Amino acid sequence: MDNTGFNWKYRLLCGLCAFLHFYASISAESTCKLKAKFNLNGYRNVDKKQVVVGGMFPVHRRIASANTNSSSVPLSLGCEGFNFRTFRWTQTMLFAIDEINKRTDLLPDTDLGYVIYDSCFTISKAVEGTLTYLTGQEEAVPNYRCGTGAPLAALVGAGGSDLSIATARILGLYYFPQVSYSSSCSVLDSKFQFPTFLRTIPNDVYQSEAMARLVLHFGWTWVGTIAADDDYGKYGIKAFKEQVEEAGVCISFSETLPKVSSPEDIQRIVETVVESTAKIIVVFSSDVDLSPLIQELIQHNVTNRTWIASEAWVTSALINQPGVSSLLGGTLGFGLKRAEIPGLQRHLLNIDPYSNPLTEEFWETAFNCTLDYGRALRLAKTAVGGNTSLSRAVRGVPEGLCSGQESLGKLNNTYSDVTQLRITYSVYKAVYTVAHALHNMEICEPGQGPFNNNSCADITKFEPWQLMYYLKNVWFHVPHTKEPLFFLDGDVDGYYDIINWQVKGDGEISYVTIGRFNSTAAPDAMMTINNASIVWNNDELETPRSVCSESCQPGTRKGIRQGEPVCCFDCIPCADGEISNTTDARECIQCTEDYWSNAARDTCVPKTIEFLDFSEPLGITLIVISAVGALITLAVGMVFLVNLGTPLVKANDPLLSFSLLFSLVVTFLSSIVFLGEPQPWSCMTSQVGLALGFSLCLSSIMGKAAVLMLRARVLKAARSKAKATAKAAAQAAAADTSPDVIVTNGNINNNNNNNAVTAGNPDVDSLRPAHQRVLAAIATLIQAVACTVWLVILPPHPVKNTAAQNIKIILECDQGSVVFICCVFGYDILLALLAFVFSFIARKLEDNFSEAKSLTFGMLVFFIVWSSFIPAYLSTRGKFMVAVQIFAILASSFGLLACIFLPKCYVLLVKPEFNTEDVMRPRSKPRDGTGTGTSASLATVATEVQATTGNVDY
C-alpha cells in the first residue's frame, strides 16, 4: 500500500475540513457547519510529544439533569457525582505514562503524550470523547483527523462494558486500537463486531464459570440473581444461569437494576429479596448501579443473606460504606489480580490541585472546600445572611476556601487507598501494553518488518492498523509483578482472587482472600478455596444453606411440584420393595426377586426364608399331636386284635376295621411330612400319602356303610311285608267266630318277625365281607392309579413363593397340576359323600351299639373340619397355611377315630359285660309294632327269631 499517497489525500481532506469550518463561521449561507461542541473534561498533554495515547475514565457517575425545554439551543451536559475510585484510575494512567517516559529501556526515543476524557459513566459522553479524540480537536468532525500533531496510538478505556461497546464500534470502523482495563463483557470477544478491541481484564465467561463453580462448591441449589440493565450485567448473569441450571441449580428470582435510579424499581427488588427463601444472591453489576439498592436494603434491615459479588464492585468503596456490615458481611466475590505499584501512592498524594479543572473538582470534593476565592467569598456572605460589612479577617481568607496545601495523606477514602489495587493494576497493564507495542514498532529493523516488503512502520507517522498488529502480538512482563501479559484473540487468561468480606472488631469491612480461580488450570484444580477461613454473614462459621427443598435422603425420591422449579420438590418414600441409596434420587430402584427393601428403604436385604420347621414350637406341637394320634390308633388296633373273637369286633367285617385303623395311622403320619423345608420327595410323599390314606379310610367306611345301608333297606322291605301279613291274619281271625280261639297282637307280631328276621339273615346279605373288601380295595386302587399318573406326568415339587408375602420367600410345594390335584382330592370327596349317604340311610338300625350312627357322626365331623379348612386356608399365608392343612388332617383323623372307635373301645375296655351275644340281641320292640331289626346282633339272633314263629295262643 502506498502510504505517501494516502497521507497526502488525508491531509488535503483535513485542510478542506478546516476551511469549511472557517467558512461556516463567517458565512451565514454556508452549507457545512458545526452541529455541536462537546463539553468534555479531562487531561491533555500533546505538545512536543511523538505519540499520543488516549484514555477514557468514568470520573463522574452520571451526567447532570438535562433541560428538556426544546425552545433553546441544546448544550452538551456536564457531569456530577465525583468518583474517587475512578479518579485514582485516571491518575494511574498519568503515573504509568510518566514512568514510561522516564525509562530508558522502553521507548527510549519516544515521548508519550496523552488525551484523557471523563466518560461520566454514560454512553453519550463516551461517544463524544471518542469522536473528539479521533478528530484531534475540540470540535469533532467524523471521519477526519484535523491537525498535524503527533499520531494517536490507542485508546485506553472506556470504563464499563456498555461504554466500551459503544466506543469499540466507532473505533473499529477505522481499525483504531482500543485496550480496555475494566470492560469484561463476553460480547466484546466477537472479533467480527469489534476487530480492534483488546483488554487486560479477563473475559466474563471466566467469571461466570467461577461464580457457578463457587455455588456448586457449597452445594447451593436455590439462588437469586440481580444484574445491571446493561450488557455487562445481562451477558454475565446469562452465562452464570446457563451453567448452574445445567448442573441442577434453580433460580429463585432474577431482577434487573435500572440504569437510571427508579425508587419504584428499587423498592420492588427489595421486596423480592425479602420475600424469597433464597439465601444466596448473585450480583453482576457495577458499584454505581448497585449502590441505590444497597442503601434501600440497609433501610429495610435485610440480613441473613450471602452475596456473590462480581469484580466490578467486590472491592468498591462506593458499596463498602458505613453500616453495610450487617447486610454485606460474609460476602464472597471475585476480584482481579491484586498488585502493588511502587511510587503510585506518592504520585497520588502529590498532585497539584490547580493543574486541571478535574483535579480542582477532586480537591474541592475531597476537602469540602473551594479553590475559587470569589466563590468562597460569595459562600461566606451567604453564610452570614448577606451582610456586606464583613470583617477584615473574613475578607482576607473567606471560610470554605481551600489553601491548596491540605494533606491528602490524612484523607480516609478510596482515592489514597492502595491496598486493593485490582482494576488500578489493570489500568497500569493497559498503558504498558500500548507502550510495549509502540516499543516493538520503534525497534523494528528495516527489511525485517511485518508489513509489505518486510517494511516497518514509522513511529512518528504510523497508521492505527499498523499498531494493531503489534498489540495483537505483544508479549512482556509487567513491571514490578513480573506477570507475563499476552493476548489470545484479544483476551487474557482468567485469574481471580476469591474475596470474603469479614467484619473487623471496629465494624469495618476487611477484604480477605480465601481462594483463587485460574482458568488455565486443570478442571478439578481451577478453583481452590479455604473453607475454614470464611466468615459468613452475622459472623457465622457454618456454611449457609440455600435450598428450595431439603435434600431427599436415601429411602426417598424426588416428587416434582407442578408449576415450580425442579429444585422445589417433595420427598416421597420409596414403595415397598424399592430403594434409593443416594441423596436426591429421582427414581427408586426395584429390588430383585429374592430381595426386599429394609425399613429405611435404602438397602435391598435378602427376603426371610419361611417354612414350617420341625424345630419351632408350632412344628413340635404338630409332630407331638400327630404322633399321639398315630399311637392312639395303634392302641385301638391292639385292643381290637386282643378282642378279635368277640361279637362286637366280629360285627361288620373286622378286616375293614383294621384297614380303617391303618389308613388313620397313615394320615396321622403323613401330616408330619408336611413339616420342614420342602424337598422333591417330601412334596410328593405328603400329597400322595394324604390322598391314598384318606382314600383307604373313606373306602373302608364306605364298605361298612354300604352293607348297613343294604341291610336297612332289606329290613324295611321285610317290615312292610310283615305288616301286610299281620293285617291279613287279623282279618282272618276276625272272620272266624269260634269262641275257643283267641288271637293276640303279640302273636301276630311274633309271626311277622319271622319274616323280618328271615329277611335280615346274613346268609341272604347281597354284600358279603369279601365283597366289602373288594369294594374298598378297588376304590383305593383307583386313587393309587390316579396318584401314579400324577407323579409321572406333573409331580409336586418345591418352589419359592415370592408373591404371597413381600418380605418373605415362602418355601412351599407346588402341586404340579391343578387338574390332577382336583381330580385326586375330588375323588376323595366323592368317597366321603358316598360313605356319608350310605351311613345316613342306615342310621336307624337299632342295636345296643349302632355302628351306622357312629359312621354318620364321623363323616359329619369329617365334612365340618374340611369345610372349615377351606376359608381358613385361603385366609392365611406362609407357613401357617401348612399348619392349617396339618390341623385339618389331624382334626378329621381324630374325628373319625373318636366317632367310630371310641364307643367300641368303651365297651371293650370299660363295659366288657356288654360284649356278649345276649346283649347284642335285639331290644324289645315297641307296642306299636314299629321296632326295627338289629345291626350288630342281626347275625346272632336270626335263629331265635325263627323259633318264635307260630307263637300264637288259641
mmCIF file of N, CA, C and O in Angstrom, residues 171-234:
data_model
loop_
_atom_site.group_PDB
_atom_site.id
_atom_site.type_symbol
_atom_site.label_atom_id
_atom_site.label_comp_id
_atom_site.label_asym_id
_atom_site.label_seq_id
_atom_site.Cartn_x
_atom_site.Cartn_y
_atom_site.Cartn_z
ATOM 1 N N LEU A 171 -14.450 2.956 16.948
ATOM 2 C CA LEU A 171 -13.023 2.766 16.678
ATOM 3 C C LEU A 171 -12.780 1.645 15.675
ATOM 4 O O LEU A 171 -11.832 1.690 14.890
ATOM 5 N N GLY A 172 -13.638 0.634 15.711
ATOM 6 C CA GLY A 172 -13.482 -0.473 14.781
ATOM 7 C C GLY A 172 -13.661 -0.071 13.342
ATOM 8 O O GLY A 172 -13.114 -0.709 12.424
ATOM 9 N N LEU A 173 -14.437 1.021 13.091
ATOM 10 C CA LEU A 173 -14.630 1.490 11.716
ATOM 11 C C LEU A 173 -13.306 1.923 11.092
ATOM 12 O O LEU A 173 -13.100 1.800 9.884
ATOM 13 N N TYR A 174 -12.411 2.446 11.908
ATOM 14 C CA TYR A 174 -11.130 2.961 11.424
ATOM 15 C C TYR A 174 -9.968 2.033 11.813
ATOM 16 O O TYR A 174 -8.817 2.409 11.630
ATOM 17 N N TYR A 175 -10.338 0.867 12.326
ATOM 18 C CA TYR A 175 -9.345 -0.107 12.762
ATOM 19 C C TYR A 175 -8.361 0.532 13.753
ATOM 20 O O TYR A 175 -7.147 0.356 13.687
ATOM 21 N N PHE A 176 -8.984 1.299 14.672
ATOM 22 C CA PHE A 176 -8.194 2.027 15.669
ATOM 23 C C PHE A 176 -8.142 1.198 16.946
ATOM 24 O O PHE A 176 -9.179 0.801 17.487
ATOM 25 N N PRO A 177 -6.963 0.939 17.487
ATOM 26 C CA PRO A 177 -6.845 0.039 18.647
ATOM 27 C C PRO A 177 -7.494 0.614 19.908
ATOM 28 O O PRO A 177 -7.450 1.825 20.155
ATOM 29 N N GLN A 178 -8.088 -0.309 20.681
ATOM 30 C CA GLN A 178 -8.657 0.037 21.985
ATOM 31 C C GLN A 178 -8.241 -1.042 22.984
ATOM 32 O O GLN A 178 -8.449 -2.233 22.739
ATOM 33 N N VAL A 179 -7.655 -0.608 24.086
ATOM 34 C CA VAL A 179 -7.248 -1.539 25.141
ATOM 35 C C VAL A 179 -8.039 -1.182 26.391
ATOM 36 O O VAL A 179 -7.861 -0.096 26.965
ATOM 37 N N SER A 180 -8.933 -2.093 26.794
ATOM 38 C CA SER A 180 -9.805 -1.816 27.935
ATOM 39 C C SER A 180 -9.219 -2.410 29.209
ATOM 40 O O SER A 180 -8.598 -3.475 29.198
ATOM 41 N N TYR A 181 -9.473 -1.733 30.307
ATOM 42 C CA TYR A 181 -8.985 -2.169 31.617
ATOM 43 C C TYR A 181 -10.092 -2.723 32.508
ATOM 44 O O TYR A 181 -9.829 -3.352 33.519
ATOM 45 N N SER A 182 -11.359 -2.475 32.138
ATOM 46 C CA SER A 182 -12.453 -2.916 33.016
ATOM 47 C C SER A 182 -13.686 -3.394 32.268
ATOM 48 O O SER A 182 -14.708 -3.652 32.884
ATOM 49 N N SER A 183 -13.614 -3.515 30.950
ATOM 50 C CA SER A 183 -14.781 -3.969 30.178
ATOM 51 C C SER A 183 -14.655 -5.476 29.960
ATOM 52 O O SER A 183 -13.939 -5.919 29.060
ATOM 53 N N SER A 184 -15.374 -6.229 30.763
ATOM 54 C CA SER A 184 -15.215 -7.689 30.750
ATOM 55 C C SER A 184 -16.352 -8.417 30.061
ATOM 56 O O SER A 184 -16.352 -9.653 30.006
ATOM 57 N N CYS A 185 -17.316 -7.692 29.538
ATOM 58 C CA CYS A 185 -18.492 -8.341 28.944
ATOM 59 C C CYS A 185 -18.088 -9.316 27.839
ATOM 60 O O CYS A 185 -17.225 -9.020 27.001
ATOM 61 N N SER A 186 -18.713 -10.470 27.833
ATOM 62 C CA SER A 186 -18.349 -11.521 26.885
ATOM 63 C C SER A 186 -18.694 -11.167 25.450
ATOM 64 O O SER A 186 -18.113 -11.718 24.505
ATOM 65 N N VAL A 187 -19.610 -10.245 25.231
ATOM 66 C CA VAL A 187 -19.991 -9.894 23.867
ATOM 67 C C VAL A 187 -18.828 -9.221 23.136
ATOM 68 O O VAL A 187 -18.752 -9.234 21.901
ATOM 69 N N LEU A 188 -17.905 -8.661 23.893
ATOM 70 C CA LEU A 188 -16.777 -7.962 23.280
ATOM 71 C C LEU A 188 -15.725 -8.904 22.704
ATOM 72 O O LEU A 188 -14.759 -8.433 22.096
ATOM 73 N N ASP A 189 -15.885 -10.215 22.911
ATOM 74 C CA ASP A 189 -14.897 -11.136 22.343
ATOM 75 C C ASP A 189 -15.168 -11.451 20.868
ATOM 76 O O ASP A 189 -14.424 -12.197 20.242
ATOM 77 N N SER A 190 -16.224 -10.860 20.320
ATOM 78 C CA SER A 190 -16.533 -11.050 18.903
ATOM 79 C C SER A 190 -15.626 -10.166 18.059
ATOM 80 O O SER A 190 -15.797 -8.938 18.024
ATOM 81 N N LYS A 191 -14.674 -10.771 17.385
ATOM 82 C CA LYS A 191 -13.768 -10.009 16.538
ATOM 83 C C LYS A 191 -14.434 -9.561 15.243
ATOM 84 O O LYS A 191 -13.922 -8.692 14.548
ATOM 85 N N PHE A 192 -15.567 -10.121 14.921
ATOM 86 C CA PHE A 192 -16.318 -9.662 13.762
ATOM 87 C C PHE A 192 -16.934 -8.291 14.037
ATOM 88 O O PHE A 192 -16.934 -7.406 13.178
ATOM 89 N N GLN A 193 -17.460 -8.107 15.240
ATOM 90 C CA GLN A 193 -18.072 -6.831 15.594
ATOM 91 C C GLN A 193 -17.040 -5.830 16.123
ATOM 92 O O GLN A 193 -17.175 -4.625 15.893
ATOM 93 N N PHE A 194 -16.035 -6.339 16.841
ATOM 94 C CA PHE A 194 -15.071 -5.455 17.492
ATOM 95 C C PHE A 194 -13.651 -5.907 17.127
ATOM 96 O O PHE A 194 -12.956 -6.518 17.941
ATOM 97 N N PRO A 195 -13.224 -5.625 15.935
ATOM 98 C CA PRO A 195 -11.947 -6.180 15.453
ATOM 99 C C PRO A 195 -10.718 -5.602 16.140
ATOM 100 O O PRO A 195 -9.650 -6.219 16.110
ATOM 101 N N THR A 196 -10.825 -4.417 16.747
ATOM 102 C CA THR A 196 -9.629 -3.793 17.325
ATOM 103 C C THR A 196 -9.714 -3.697 18.842
ATOM 104 O O THR A 196 -8.971 -2.926 19.450
ATOM 105 N N PHE A 197 -10.599 -4.490 19.430
ATOM 106 C CA PHE A 197 -10.769 -4.401 20.884
ATOM 107 C C PHE A 197 -9.885 -5.442 21.580
ATOM 108 O O PHE A 197 -9.903 -6.629 21.233
ATOM 109 N N LEU A 198 -9.118 -4.994 22.564
ATOM 110 C CA LEU A 198 -8.326 -5.866 23.421
ATOM 111 C C LEU A 198 -8.570 -5.445 24.870
ATOM 112 O O LEU A 198 -9.034 -4.315 25.129
ATOM 113 N N ARG A 199 -8.237 -6.326 25.802
ATOM 114 C CA ARG A 199 -8.453 -5.960 27.204
ATOM 115 C C ARG A 199 -7.475 -6.681 28.114
ATOM 116 O O ARG A 199 -7.042 -7.798 27.824
ATOM 117 N N THR A 200 -7.167 -6.000 29.197
ATOM 118 C CA THR A 200 -6.276 -6.584 30.202
ATOM 119 C C THR A 200 -7.050 -7.130 31.387
ATOM 120 O O THR A 200 -6.456 -7.522 32.392
ATOM 121 N N ILE A 201 -8.360 -7.163 31.290
ATOM 122 C CA ILE A 201 -9.228 -7.751 32.309
ATOM 123 C C ILE A 201 -9.798 -9.036 31.734
ATOM 124 O O ILE A 201 -10.106 -9.121 30.545
ATOM 125 N N PRO A 202 -9.947 -10.090 32.529
ATOM 126 C CA PRO A 202 -10.458 -11.354 31.985
ATOM 127 C C PRO A 202 -11.875 -11.234 31.459
ATOM 128 O O PRO A 202 -12.686 -10.430 31.936
ATOM 129 N N ASN A 203 -12.165 -12.043 30.483
ATOM 130 C CA ASN A 203 -13.496 -12.140 29.907
ATOM 131 C C ASN A 203 -14.473 -12.639 30.973
ATOM 132 O O ASN A 203 -14.158 -13.490 31.796
ATOM 133 N N ASP A 204 -15.692 -12.102 30.952
ATOM 134 C CA ASP A 204 -16.702 -12.522 31.933
ATOM 135 C C ASP A 204 -17.107 -13.980 31.785
ATOM 136 O O ASP A 204 -17.773 -14.525 32.670
ATOM 137 N N VAL A 205 -16.756 -14.602 30.678
ATOM 138 C CA VAL A 205 -17.006 -16.042 30.555
ATOM 139 C C VAL A 205 -16.319 -16.780 31.696
ATOM 140 O O VAL A 205 -16.884 -17.704 32.296
ATOM 141 N N TYR A 206 -15.112 -16.348 32.028
ATOM 142 C CA TYR A 206 -14.383 -16.973 33.127
ATOM 143 C C TYR A 206 -15.029 -16.643 34.471
ATOM 144 O O TYR A 206 -15.129 -17.501 35.348
ATOM 145 N N GLN A 207 -15.446 -15.416 34.629
ATOM 146 C CA GLN A 207 -16.051 -15.032 35.903
ATOM 147 C C GLN A 207 -17.382 -15.744 36.130
ATOM 148 O O GLN A 207 -17.684 -16.184 37.237
ATOM 149 N N SER A 208 -18.173 -15.873 35.074
ATOM 150 C CA SER A 208 -19.440 -16.595 35.203
ATOM 151 C C SER A 208 -19.192 -18.051 35.581
ATOM 152 O O SER A 208 -19.897 -18.624 36.418
ATOM 153 N N GLU A 209 -18.180 -18.649 34.955
ATOM 154 C CA GLU A 209 -17.837 -20.025 35.301
ATOM 155 C C GLU A 209 -17.354 -20.119 36.741
ATOM 156 O O GLU A 209 -17.708 -21.060 37.472
ATOM 157 N N ALA A 210 -16.561 -19.140 37.164
ATOM 158 C CA ALA A 210 -16.062 -19.147 38.534
ATOM 159 C C ALA A 210 -17.208 -19.017 39.536
ATOM 160 O O ALA A 210 -17.239 -19.703 40.566
ATOM 161 N N MET A 211 -18.157 -18.146 39.250
ATOM 162 C CA MET A 211 -19.315 -17.991 40.133
ATOM 163 C C MET A 211 -20.125 -19.283 40.191
ATOM 164 O O MET A 211 -20.585 -19.695 41.272
ATOM 165 N N ALA A 212 -20.309 -19.916 39.040
ATOM 166 C CA ALA A 212 -21.064 -21.174 39.013
ATOM 167 C C ALA A 212 -20.351 -22.249 39.829
ATOM 168 O O ALA A 212 -20.986 -22.989 40.600
ATOM 169 N N ARG A 213 -19.042 -22.328 39.674
ATOM 170 C CA ARG A 213 -18.281 -23.315 40.442
ATOM 171 C C ARG A 213 -18.363 -23.024 41.941
ATOM 172 O O ARG A 213 -18.410 -23.947 42.757
ATOM 173 N N LEU A 214 -18.377 -21.761 42.300
ATOM 174 C CA LEU A 214 -18.483 -21.399 43.707
ATOM 175 C C LEU A 214 -19.823 -21.856 44.287
ATOM 176 O O LEU A 214 -19.887 -22.425 45.386
ATOM 177 N N VAL A 215 -20.897 -21.609 43.554
ATOM 178 C CA VAL A 215 -22.228 -22.026 44.014
ATOM 179 C C VAL A 215 -22.292 -23.545 44.159
ATOM 180 O O VAL A 215 -22.805 -24.073 45.143
ATOM 181 N N LEU A 216 -21.761 -24.243 43.172
ATOM 182 C CA LEU A 216 -21.788 -25.705 43.226
ATOM 183 C C LEU A 216 -20.868 -26.234 44.324
ATOM 184 O O LEU A 216 -21.150 -27.276 44.925
ATOM 185 N N HIS A 217 -19.771 -25.538 44.570
ATOM 186 C CA HIS A 217 -18.822 -25.977 45.602
ATOM 187 C C HIS A 217 -19.488 -26.054 46.969
ATOM 188 O O HIS A 217 -19.233 -26.982 47.742
ATOM 189 N N PHE A 218 -20.351 -25.092 47.268
ATOM 190 C CA PHE A 218 -21.007 -25.066 48.575
ATOM 191 C C PHE A 218 -22.365 -25.757 48.570
ATOM 192 O O PHE A 218 -23.063 -25.760 49.581
ATOM 193 N N GLY A 219 -22.756 -26.333 47.445
ATOM 194 C CA GLY A 219 -23.995 -27.104 47.394
ATOM 195 C C GLY A 219 -25.250 -26.263 47.419
ATOM 196 O O GLY A 219 -26.316 -26.752 47.800
ATOM 197 N N TRP A 220 -25.149 -25.011 47.011
ATOM 198 C CA TRP A 220 -26.344 -24.164 46.969
ATOM 199 C C TRP A 220 -27.144 -24.475 45.709
ATOM 200 O O TRP A 220 -26.621 -24.464 44.594
ATOM 201 N N THR A 221 -28.409 -24.746 45.885
ATOM 202 C CA THR A 221 -29.265 -25.087 44.738
ATOM 203 C C THR A 221 -30.418 -24.107 44.549
ATOM 204 O O THR A 221 -31.255 -24.308 43.668
ATOM 205 N N TRP A 222 -30.462 -23.067 45.370
ATOM 206 C CA TRP A 222 -31.588 -22.130 45.314
ATOM 207 C C TRP A 222 -31.011 -20.727 45.465
ATOM 208 O O TRP A 222 -30.686 -20.294 46.566
ATOM 209 N N VAL A 223 -30.823 -20.022 44.359
ATOM 210 C CA VAL A 223 -30.152 -18.729 44.390
ATOM 211 C C VAL A 223 -30.985 -17.696 43.653
ATOM 212 O O VAL A 223 -31.771 -18.017 42.755
ATOM 213 N N GLY A 224 -30.782 -16.444 44.052
ATOM 214 C CA GLY A 224 -31.374 -15.326 43.341
ATOM 215 C C GLY A 224 -30.302 -14.597 42.563
ATOM 216 O O GLY A 224 -29.113 -14.657 42.896
ATOM 217 N N THR A 225 -30.698 -13.896 41.516
ATOM 218 C CA THR A 225 -29.736 -13.155 40.696
ATOM 219 C C THR A 225 -30.219 -11.725 40.507
ATOM 220 O O THR A 225 -31.420 -11.461 40.367
ATOM 221 N N ILE A 226 -29.256 -10.824 40.525
ATOM 222 C CA ILE A 226 -29.520 -9.408 40.246
ATOM 223 C C ILE A 226 -28.457 -8.945 39.258
ATOM 224 O O ILE A 226 -27.261 -9.181 39.465
ATOM 225 N N ALA A 227 -28.883 -8.288 38.186
ATOM 226 C CA ALA A 227 -27.954 -7.844 37.155
ATOM 227 C C ALA A 227 -28.258 -6.409 36.769
ATOM 228 O O ALA A 227 -29.421 -5.959 36.818
ATOM 229 N N ALA A 228 -27.215 -5.690 36.408
ATOM 230 C CA ALA A 228 -27.397 -4.332 35.898
ATOM 231 C C ALA A 228 -28.064 -4.387 34.529
ATOM 232 O O ALA A 228 -27.925 -5.367 33.779
ATOM 233 N N ASP A 229 -28.786 -3.334 34.240
ATOM 234 C CA ASP A 229 -29.501 -3.278 32.960
ATOM 235 C C ASP A 229 -28.558 -2.792 31.856
ATOM 236 O O ASP A 229 -28.768 -1.754 31.223
ATOM 237 N N ASP A 230 -27.500 -3.556 31.650
ATOM 238 C CA ASP A 230 -26.559 -3.255 30.579
ATOM 239 C C ASP A 230 -25.954 -4.561 30.097
ATOM 240 O O ASP A 230 -26.265 -5.638 30.614
ATOM 241 N N ASP A 231 -25.102 -4.458 29.106
ATOM 242 C CA ASP A 231 -24.530 -5.682 28.536
ATOM 243 C C ASP A 231 -23.677 -6.432 29.540
ATOM 244 O O ASP A 231 -23.637 -7.667 29.531
ATOM 245 N N TYR A 232 -22.973 -5.710 30.397
ATOM 246 C CA TYR A 232 -22.142 -6.359 31.407
ATOM 247 C C TYR A 232 -22.995 -7.254 32.315
ATOM 248 O O TYR A 232 -22.676 -8.428 32.540
ATOM 249 N N GLY A 233 -24.082 -6.705 32.817
ATOM 250 C CA GLY A 233 -24.931 -7.481 33.716
ATOM 251 C C GLY A 233 -25.705 -8.572 33.006
ATOM 252 O O GLY A 233 -25.779 -9.708 33.480
ATOM 253 N N LYS A 234 -26.276 -8.252 31.859
ATOM 254 C CA LYS A 234 -27.128 -9.211 31.162
ATOM 255 C C LYS A 234 -26.347 -10.428 30.675
ATOM 256 O O LYS A 234 -26.752 -11.577 30.887
#
